[in-house]
Short mmCIF file of C-alpha atoms (C1' of nucleotides) in Angstrom, two decimals:
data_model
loop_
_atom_site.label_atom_id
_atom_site.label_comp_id
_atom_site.label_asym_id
_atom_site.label_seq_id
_atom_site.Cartn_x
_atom_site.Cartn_y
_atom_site.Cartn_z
CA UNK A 493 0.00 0.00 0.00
CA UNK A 494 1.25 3.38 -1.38
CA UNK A 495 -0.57 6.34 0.29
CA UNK A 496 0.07 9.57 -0.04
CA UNK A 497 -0.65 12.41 1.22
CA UNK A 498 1.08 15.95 0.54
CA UNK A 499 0.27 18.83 2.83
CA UNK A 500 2.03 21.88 4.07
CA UNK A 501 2.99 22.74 7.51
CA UNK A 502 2.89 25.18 9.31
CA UNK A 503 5.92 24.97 11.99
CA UNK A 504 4.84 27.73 14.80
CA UNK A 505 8.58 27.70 15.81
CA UNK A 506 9.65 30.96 13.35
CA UNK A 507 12.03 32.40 16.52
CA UNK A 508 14.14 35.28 15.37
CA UNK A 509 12.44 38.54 13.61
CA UNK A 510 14.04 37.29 10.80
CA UNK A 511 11.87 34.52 10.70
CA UNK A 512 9.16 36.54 11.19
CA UNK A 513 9.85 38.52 8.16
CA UNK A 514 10.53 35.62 6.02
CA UNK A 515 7.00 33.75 7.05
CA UNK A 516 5.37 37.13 6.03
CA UNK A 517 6.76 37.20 2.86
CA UNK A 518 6.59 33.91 2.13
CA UNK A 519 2.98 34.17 2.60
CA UNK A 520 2.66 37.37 0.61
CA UNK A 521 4.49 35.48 -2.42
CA UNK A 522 2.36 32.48 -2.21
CA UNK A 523 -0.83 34.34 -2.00
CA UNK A 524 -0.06 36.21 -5.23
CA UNK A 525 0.58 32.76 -6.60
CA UNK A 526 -2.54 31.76 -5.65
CA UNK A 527 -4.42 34.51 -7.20
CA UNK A 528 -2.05 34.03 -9.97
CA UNK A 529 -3.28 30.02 -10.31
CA UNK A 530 -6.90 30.87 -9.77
CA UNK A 531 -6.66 33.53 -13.14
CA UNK A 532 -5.08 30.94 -15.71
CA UNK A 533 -4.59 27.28 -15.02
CA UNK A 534 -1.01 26.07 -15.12
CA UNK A 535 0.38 23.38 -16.97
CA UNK A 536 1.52 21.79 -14.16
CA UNK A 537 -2.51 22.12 -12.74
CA UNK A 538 -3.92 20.63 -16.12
CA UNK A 539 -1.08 18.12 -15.61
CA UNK A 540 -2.38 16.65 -12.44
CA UNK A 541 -6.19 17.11 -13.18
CA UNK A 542 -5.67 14.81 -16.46
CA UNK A 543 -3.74 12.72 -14.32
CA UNK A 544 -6.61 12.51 -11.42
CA UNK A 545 -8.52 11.71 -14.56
CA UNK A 546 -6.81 8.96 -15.78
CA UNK A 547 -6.46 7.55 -12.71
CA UNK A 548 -10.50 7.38 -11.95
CA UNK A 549 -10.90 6.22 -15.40
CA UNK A 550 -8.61 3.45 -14.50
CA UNK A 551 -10.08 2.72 -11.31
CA UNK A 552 -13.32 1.92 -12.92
CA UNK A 553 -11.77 -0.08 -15.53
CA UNK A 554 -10.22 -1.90 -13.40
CA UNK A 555 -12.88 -3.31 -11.19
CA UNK A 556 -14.11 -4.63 -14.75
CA UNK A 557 -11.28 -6.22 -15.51
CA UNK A 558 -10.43 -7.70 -12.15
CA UNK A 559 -12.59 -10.73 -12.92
CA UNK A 560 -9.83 -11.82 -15.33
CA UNK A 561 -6.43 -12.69 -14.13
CA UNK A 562 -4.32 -11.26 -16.85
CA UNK A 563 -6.31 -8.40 -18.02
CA UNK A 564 -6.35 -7.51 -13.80
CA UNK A 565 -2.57 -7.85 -13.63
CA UNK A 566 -2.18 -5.26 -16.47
CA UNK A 567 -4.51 -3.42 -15.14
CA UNK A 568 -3.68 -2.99 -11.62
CA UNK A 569 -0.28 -2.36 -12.95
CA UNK A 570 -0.91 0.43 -14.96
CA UNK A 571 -3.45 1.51 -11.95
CA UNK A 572 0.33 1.78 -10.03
CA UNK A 573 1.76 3.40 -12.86
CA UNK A 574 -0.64 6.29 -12.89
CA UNK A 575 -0.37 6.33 -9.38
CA UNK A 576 2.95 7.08 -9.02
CA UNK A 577 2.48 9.50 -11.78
CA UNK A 578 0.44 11.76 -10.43
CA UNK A 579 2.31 11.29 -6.85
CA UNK A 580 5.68 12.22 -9.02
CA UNK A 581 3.22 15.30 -10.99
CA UNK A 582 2.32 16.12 -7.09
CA UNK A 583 5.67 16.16 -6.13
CA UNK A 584 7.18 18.25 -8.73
CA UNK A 585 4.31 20.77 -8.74
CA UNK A 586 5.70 20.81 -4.87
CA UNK A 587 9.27 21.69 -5.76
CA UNK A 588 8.74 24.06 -8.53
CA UNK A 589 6.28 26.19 -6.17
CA UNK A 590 8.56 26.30 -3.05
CA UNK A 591 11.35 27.22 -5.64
CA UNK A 592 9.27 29.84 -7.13
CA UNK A 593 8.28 30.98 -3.37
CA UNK A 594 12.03 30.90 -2.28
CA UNK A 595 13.81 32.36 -5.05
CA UNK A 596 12.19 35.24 -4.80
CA UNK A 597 12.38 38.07 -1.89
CA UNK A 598 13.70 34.78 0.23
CA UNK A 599 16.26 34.01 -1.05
CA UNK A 600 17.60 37.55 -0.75
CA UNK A 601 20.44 36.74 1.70
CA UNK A 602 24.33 36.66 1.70
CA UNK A 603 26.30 33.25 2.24
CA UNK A 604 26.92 33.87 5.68
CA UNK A 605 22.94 34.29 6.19
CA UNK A 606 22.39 31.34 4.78
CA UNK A 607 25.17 29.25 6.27
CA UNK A 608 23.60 30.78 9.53
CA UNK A 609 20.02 29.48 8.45
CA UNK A 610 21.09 26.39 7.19
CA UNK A 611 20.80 24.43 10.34
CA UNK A 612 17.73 27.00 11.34
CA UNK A 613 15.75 26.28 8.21
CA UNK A 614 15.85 22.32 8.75
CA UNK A 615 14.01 22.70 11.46
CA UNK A 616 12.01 25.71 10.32
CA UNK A 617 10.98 23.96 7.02
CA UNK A 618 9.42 26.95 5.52
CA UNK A 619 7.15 24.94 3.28
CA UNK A 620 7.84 21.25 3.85
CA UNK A 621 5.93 18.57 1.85
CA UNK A 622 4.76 15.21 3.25
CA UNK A 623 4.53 12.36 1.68
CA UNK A 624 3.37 8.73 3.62
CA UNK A 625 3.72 5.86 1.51
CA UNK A 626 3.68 2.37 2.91
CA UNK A 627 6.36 -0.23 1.40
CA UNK A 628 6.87 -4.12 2.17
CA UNK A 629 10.28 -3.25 1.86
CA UNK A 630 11.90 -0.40 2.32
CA UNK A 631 13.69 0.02 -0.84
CA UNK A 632 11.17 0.84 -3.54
CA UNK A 633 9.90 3.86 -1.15
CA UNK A 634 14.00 5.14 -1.26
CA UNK A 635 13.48 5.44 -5.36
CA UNK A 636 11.89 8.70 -5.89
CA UNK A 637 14.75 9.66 -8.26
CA UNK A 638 16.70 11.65 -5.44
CA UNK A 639 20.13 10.74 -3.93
CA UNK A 640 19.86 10.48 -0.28
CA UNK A 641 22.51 9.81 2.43
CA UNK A 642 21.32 8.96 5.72
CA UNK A 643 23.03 11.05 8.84
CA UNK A 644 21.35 9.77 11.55
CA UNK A 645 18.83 7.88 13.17
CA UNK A 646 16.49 8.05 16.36
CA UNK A 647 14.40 6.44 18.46
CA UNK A 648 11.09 8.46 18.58
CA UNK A 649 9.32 8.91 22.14
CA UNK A 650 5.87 6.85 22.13
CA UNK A 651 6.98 5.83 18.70
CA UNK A 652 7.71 2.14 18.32
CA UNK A 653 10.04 2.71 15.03
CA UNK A 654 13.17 4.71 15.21
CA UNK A 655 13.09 7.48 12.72
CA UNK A 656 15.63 8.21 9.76
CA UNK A 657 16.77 11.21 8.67
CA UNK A 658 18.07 11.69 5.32
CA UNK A 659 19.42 14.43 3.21
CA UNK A 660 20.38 14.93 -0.81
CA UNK A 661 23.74 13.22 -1.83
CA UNK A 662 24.48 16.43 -3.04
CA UNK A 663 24.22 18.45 -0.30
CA UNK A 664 28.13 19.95 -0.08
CA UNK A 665 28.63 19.72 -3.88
CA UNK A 666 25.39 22.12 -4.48
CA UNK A 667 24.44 23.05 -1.44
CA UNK A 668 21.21 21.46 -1.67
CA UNK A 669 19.29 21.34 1.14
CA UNK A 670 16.15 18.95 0.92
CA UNK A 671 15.64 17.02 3.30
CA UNK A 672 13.63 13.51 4.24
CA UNK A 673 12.68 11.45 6.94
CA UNK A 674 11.51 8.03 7.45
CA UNK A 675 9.45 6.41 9.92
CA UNK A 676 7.45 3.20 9.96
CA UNK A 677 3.93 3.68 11.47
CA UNK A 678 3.15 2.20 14.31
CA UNK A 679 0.05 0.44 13.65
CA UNK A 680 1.60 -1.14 10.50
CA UNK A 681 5.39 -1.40 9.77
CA UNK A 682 4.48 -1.71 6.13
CA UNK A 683 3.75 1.43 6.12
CA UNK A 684 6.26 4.11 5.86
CA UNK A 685 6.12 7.46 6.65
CA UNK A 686 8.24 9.96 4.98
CA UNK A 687 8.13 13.73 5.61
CA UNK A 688 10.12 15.99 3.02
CA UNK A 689 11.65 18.90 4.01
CA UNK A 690 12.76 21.52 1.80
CA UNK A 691 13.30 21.41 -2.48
CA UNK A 692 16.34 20.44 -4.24
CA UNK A 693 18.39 22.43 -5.59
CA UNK A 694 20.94 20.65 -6.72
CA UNK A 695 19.96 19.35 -10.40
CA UNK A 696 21.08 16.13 -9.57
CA UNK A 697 17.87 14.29 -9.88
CA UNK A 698 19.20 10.66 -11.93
CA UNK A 699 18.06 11.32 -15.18
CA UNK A 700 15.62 8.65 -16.12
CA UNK A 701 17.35 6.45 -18.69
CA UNK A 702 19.81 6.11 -16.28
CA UNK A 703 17.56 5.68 -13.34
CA UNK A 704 15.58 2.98 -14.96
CA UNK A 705 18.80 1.32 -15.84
CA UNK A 706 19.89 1.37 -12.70
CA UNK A 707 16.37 -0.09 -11.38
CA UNK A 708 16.46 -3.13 -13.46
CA UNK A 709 20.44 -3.50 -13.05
CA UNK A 710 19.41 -3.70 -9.86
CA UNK A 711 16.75 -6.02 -9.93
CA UNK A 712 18.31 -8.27 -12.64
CA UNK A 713 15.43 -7.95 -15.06
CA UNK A 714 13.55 -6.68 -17.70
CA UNK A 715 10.14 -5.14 -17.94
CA UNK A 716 8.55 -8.60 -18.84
CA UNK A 717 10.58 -10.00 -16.25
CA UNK A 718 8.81 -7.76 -14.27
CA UNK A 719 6.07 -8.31 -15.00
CA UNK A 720 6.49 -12.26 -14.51
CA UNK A 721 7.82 -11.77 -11.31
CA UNK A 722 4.64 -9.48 -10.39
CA UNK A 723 2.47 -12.06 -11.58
CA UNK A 724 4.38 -14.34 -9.59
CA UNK A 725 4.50 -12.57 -6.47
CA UNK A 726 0.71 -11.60 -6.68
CA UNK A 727 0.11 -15.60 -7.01
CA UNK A 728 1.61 -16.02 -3.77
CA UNK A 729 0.23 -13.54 -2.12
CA UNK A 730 -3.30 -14.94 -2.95
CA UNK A 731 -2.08 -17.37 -1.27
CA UNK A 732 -1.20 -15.98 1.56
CA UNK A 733 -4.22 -13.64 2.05
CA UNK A 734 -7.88 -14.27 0.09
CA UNK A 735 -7.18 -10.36 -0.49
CA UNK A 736 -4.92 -7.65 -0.95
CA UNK A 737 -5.68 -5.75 2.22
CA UNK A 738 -2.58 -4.30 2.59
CA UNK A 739 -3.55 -2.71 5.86
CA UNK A 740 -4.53 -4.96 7.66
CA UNK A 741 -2.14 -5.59 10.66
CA UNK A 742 -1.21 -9.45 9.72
CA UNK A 743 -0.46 -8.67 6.24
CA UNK A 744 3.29 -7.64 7.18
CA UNK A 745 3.69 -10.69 8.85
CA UNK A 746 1.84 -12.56 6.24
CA UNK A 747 4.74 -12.06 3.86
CA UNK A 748 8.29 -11.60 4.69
CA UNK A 749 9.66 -13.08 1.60
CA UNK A 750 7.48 -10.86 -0.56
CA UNK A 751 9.52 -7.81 -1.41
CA UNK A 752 8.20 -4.58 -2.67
CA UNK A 753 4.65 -4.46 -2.70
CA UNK A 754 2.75 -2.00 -2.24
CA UNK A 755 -0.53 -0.77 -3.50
CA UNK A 756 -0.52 3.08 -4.58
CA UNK A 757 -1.92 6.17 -3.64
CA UNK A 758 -5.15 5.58 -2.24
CA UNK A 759 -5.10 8.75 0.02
CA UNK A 760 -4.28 12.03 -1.49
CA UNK A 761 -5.65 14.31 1.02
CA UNK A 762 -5.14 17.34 0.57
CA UNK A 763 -6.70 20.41 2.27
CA UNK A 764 -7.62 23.86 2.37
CA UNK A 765 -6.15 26.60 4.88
CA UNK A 766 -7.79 25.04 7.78
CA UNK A 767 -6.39 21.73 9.65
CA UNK A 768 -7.54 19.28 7.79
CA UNK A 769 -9.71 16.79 10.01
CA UNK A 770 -10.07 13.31 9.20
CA UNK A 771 -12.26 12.53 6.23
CA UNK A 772 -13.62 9.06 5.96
CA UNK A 773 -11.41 7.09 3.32
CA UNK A 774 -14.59 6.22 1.05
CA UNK A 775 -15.41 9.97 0.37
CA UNK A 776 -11.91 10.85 -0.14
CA UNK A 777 -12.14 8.17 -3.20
CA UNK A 778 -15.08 9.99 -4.37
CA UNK A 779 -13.28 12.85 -4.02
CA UNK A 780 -10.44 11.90 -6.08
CA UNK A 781 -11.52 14.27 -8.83
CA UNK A 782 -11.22 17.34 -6.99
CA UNK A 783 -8.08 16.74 -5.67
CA UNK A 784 -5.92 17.86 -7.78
CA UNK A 785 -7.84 20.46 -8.40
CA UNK A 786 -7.43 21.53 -4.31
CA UNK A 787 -3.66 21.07 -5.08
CA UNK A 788 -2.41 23.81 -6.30
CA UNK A 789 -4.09 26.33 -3.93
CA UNK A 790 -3.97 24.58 -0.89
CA UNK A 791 -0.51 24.14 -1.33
CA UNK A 792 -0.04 28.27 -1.35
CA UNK A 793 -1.41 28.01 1.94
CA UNK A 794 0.20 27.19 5.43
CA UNK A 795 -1.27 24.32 6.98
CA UNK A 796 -1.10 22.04 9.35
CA UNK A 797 0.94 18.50 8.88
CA UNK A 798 -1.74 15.66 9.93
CA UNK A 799 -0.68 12.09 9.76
CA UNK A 800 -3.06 10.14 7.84
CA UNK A 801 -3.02 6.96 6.25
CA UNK A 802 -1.08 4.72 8.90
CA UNK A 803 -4.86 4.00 9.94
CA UNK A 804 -5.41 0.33 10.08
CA UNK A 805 -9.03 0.00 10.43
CA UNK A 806 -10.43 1.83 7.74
CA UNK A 807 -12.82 -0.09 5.00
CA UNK A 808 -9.64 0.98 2.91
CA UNK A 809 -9.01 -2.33 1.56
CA UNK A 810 -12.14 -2.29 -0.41
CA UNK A 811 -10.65 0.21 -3.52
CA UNK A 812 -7.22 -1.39 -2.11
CA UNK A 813 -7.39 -4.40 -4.08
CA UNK A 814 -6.75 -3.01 -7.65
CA UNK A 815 -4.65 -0.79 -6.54
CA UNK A 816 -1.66 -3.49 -6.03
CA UNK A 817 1.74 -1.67 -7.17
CA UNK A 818 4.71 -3.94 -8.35
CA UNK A 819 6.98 -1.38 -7.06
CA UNK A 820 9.13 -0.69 -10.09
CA UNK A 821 7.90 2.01 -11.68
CA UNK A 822 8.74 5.04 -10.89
CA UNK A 823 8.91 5.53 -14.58
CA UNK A 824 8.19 8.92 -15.14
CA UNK A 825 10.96 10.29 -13.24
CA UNK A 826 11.12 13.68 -16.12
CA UNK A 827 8.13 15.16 -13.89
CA UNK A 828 10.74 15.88 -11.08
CA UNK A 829 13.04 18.01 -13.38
"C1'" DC B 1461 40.43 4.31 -1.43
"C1'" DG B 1462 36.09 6.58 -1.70
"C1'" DC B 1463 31.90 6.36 -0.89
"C1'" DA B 1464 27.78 5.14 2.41
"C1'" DT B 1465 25.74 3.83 6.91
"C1'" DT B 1466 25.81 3.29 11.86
"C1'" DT B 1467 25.64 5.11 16.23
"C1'" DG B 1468 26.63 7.61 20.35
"C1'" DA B 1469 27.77 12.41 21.28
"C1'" DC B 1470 26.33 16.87 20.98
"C1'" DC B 1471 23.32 20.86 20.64
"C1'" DG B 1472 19.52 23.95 21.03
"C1'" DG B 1473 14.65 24.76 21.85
"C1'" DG B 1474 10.93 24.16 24.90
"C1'" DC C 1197 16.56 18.40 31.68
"C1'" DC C 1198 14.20 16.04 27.99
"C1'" DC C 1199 13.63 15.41 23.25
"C1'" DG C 1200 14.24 15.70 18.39
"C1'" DG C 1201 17.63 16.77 15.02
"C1'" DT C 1202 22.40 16.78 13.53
"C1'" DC C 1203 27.32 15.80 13.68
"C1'" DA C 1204 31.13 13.01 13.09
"C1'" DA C 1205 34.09 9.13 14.20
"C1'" DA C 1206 33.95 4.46 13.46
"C1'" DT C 1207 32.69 1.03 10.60
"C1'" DG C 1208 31.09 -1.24 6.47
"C1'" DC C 1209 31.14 -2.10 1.63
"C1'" DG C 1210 32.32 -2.13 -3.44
#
DNA sequence: CGCATTTGACCGGG
DNA sequence: CCCGGTCAAATGCG
């Protein structure tokens, strides 16, 4: 299972005056944006309402084609590739806005301001975005075309997972400062929370030839290999469980041999200005449609960070079975440059 | 050897 | 002083 929600926070910790200033601004520049998005739509909106739109369309023709085995393979695989293309759209429409936002009056400050904020602005992340995904492994959730090096690791009070803290590869060579951590959730260890701080920018995103290359060097196969293995892997976990309710609490211990599955987005939340409370998981599906359409403006504003989607108990795994994700596609990787 | 990860120390905010 | 985040020395790995 692949959830994912993107939100903003809004970190009440802005400490110096400087701060101050800077939140100010920041707002002023993203509310011009925002009037700016409302007048004429942006590629980048069209982008992810097409993409919403595929992925309903798919949806639907999936639960037809679910009654046969093939035709539900493909399907539920391409289901996973949209997925991950809108989540990749999502993302990219993230970076390219907090660049916009930061490049601007922000970003007005000498070296030694900014080698003074550096550590400051980790921990005052400005505009972070979040993204929870769940993975049976924890590799396929690493791919989201970035370089990360891990610099620490803690245990998290009340928290039965340690949390990881990542940054870009690239951080000295282009003083790049994004920033990730990773957490499993507590109810489910297949799921895995991870919280993005900051955009890159370095340009070191893998370019996608390479990337791919790398994925299936990796994995020692081919897209039909893939594909097999998929098949293979979705066999056995029939098996295993009469469905793919990936969040239900046994299912991690159902399969520890199973690598790398995961079911994609089911839960893009994403909300206006206020703190988003919890909306039941069915209406959020019926909701789909709208959501990118929420993106773009409810990113400009400063909200709240709510963790969603670790929730174990939700009639989720009703839309969850044809949403099964092989785990190696993270295909369109050009929406991140 | 050059990179990454691990892991306890360290630091600063609350 | 506690806690979350980061540093950096040690260690691992190709």
């Amino acid at each position: 299972m692949v959830s994912i929600s993107i939100k903003t926070i809004n970190h009440s910790r802005y400490k110096t005056t400087h701060h101050i200033e800077q939140t100010s601004n920041f707002k002023q520049v993203k509310l011009s944006e925002k009037v700016k998005m409302e007048g004429d739509k942006s590629d980048q909106k069209m982008l992810l309402d097409e993409l919403s739109r595929a992925r309903e369309l798919m949806r639907q023709l999936t639960v037809h084609l679910s009654t046969n085995e093939s035709y539900g393979t493909s399907a539920r695989e391409l289901m996973c590739s949209i997925e991950k293309a809108f989540s990749l759209a999502e993302l990219s429409c993230f970076n390219d806005q907090e660049k916009r936002s930061t490049s601007g009056s922000l970003q007005s400050e000498n070296e030694q301001d900014m080698r003074e904020m550096s550590r400051k602005r980790k921990s005052l992340p400005t505009m972070t975005r979040q993204i929870q995904l769940a993975a049976e492994g924890e590799v396929s959730s690493m791919d989201d075309g970035y370089h990360w090096r891990k610099y620490g690791q803690k245990g998290i009070l009340g928290a039965k997972h340690p949390r990881s803290y990542y940054r870009c590869t690239h951080r000295n060579t282009y003083g790049c400062s994004a920033t990730k951590q990773m957490q499993k959730a507590d109810n489910n260890p297949t799921v895995l929370n991870i919280t993005y701080y900051g955009h890159h920018t370095c340009h070191q995103k893998i370019p996608t030839h390479e990337w791919q290359q790398d994925r299936f060097d990796s994995e020692h196969s081919h897209e039909q290999h893939h594909l097999l293995s998929f098949q293979t892997e979705l066999k056995a976990q029939d098996q295993m469980s009469s469905s793919f309710s990936f969040l239900s609490a046994p299912f991690s211990q159902a399969q520890p041999g199973i690598r790398l599955f995961s079911t994609s987005t089911i839960d893009t939340r994403i909300t206006e200005s206020s703190s988003p409370t919890f909306v039941s998981q069915t209406s959020e599906l019926k909701n789909y449609l709208n959501k990118g359409k929420n993106l773009q403006t409810s990113e400009t504003e400063l909200t709240e960070v709510i963790s969603t989607a670790t929730s174990t108990t939700n009639p989720l795994t009703v839309d969850m079975d044809f949403l099964l994700d092989p785990n190696f596609s993270f295909d369109d990787s050009n929406f991140l440059s």
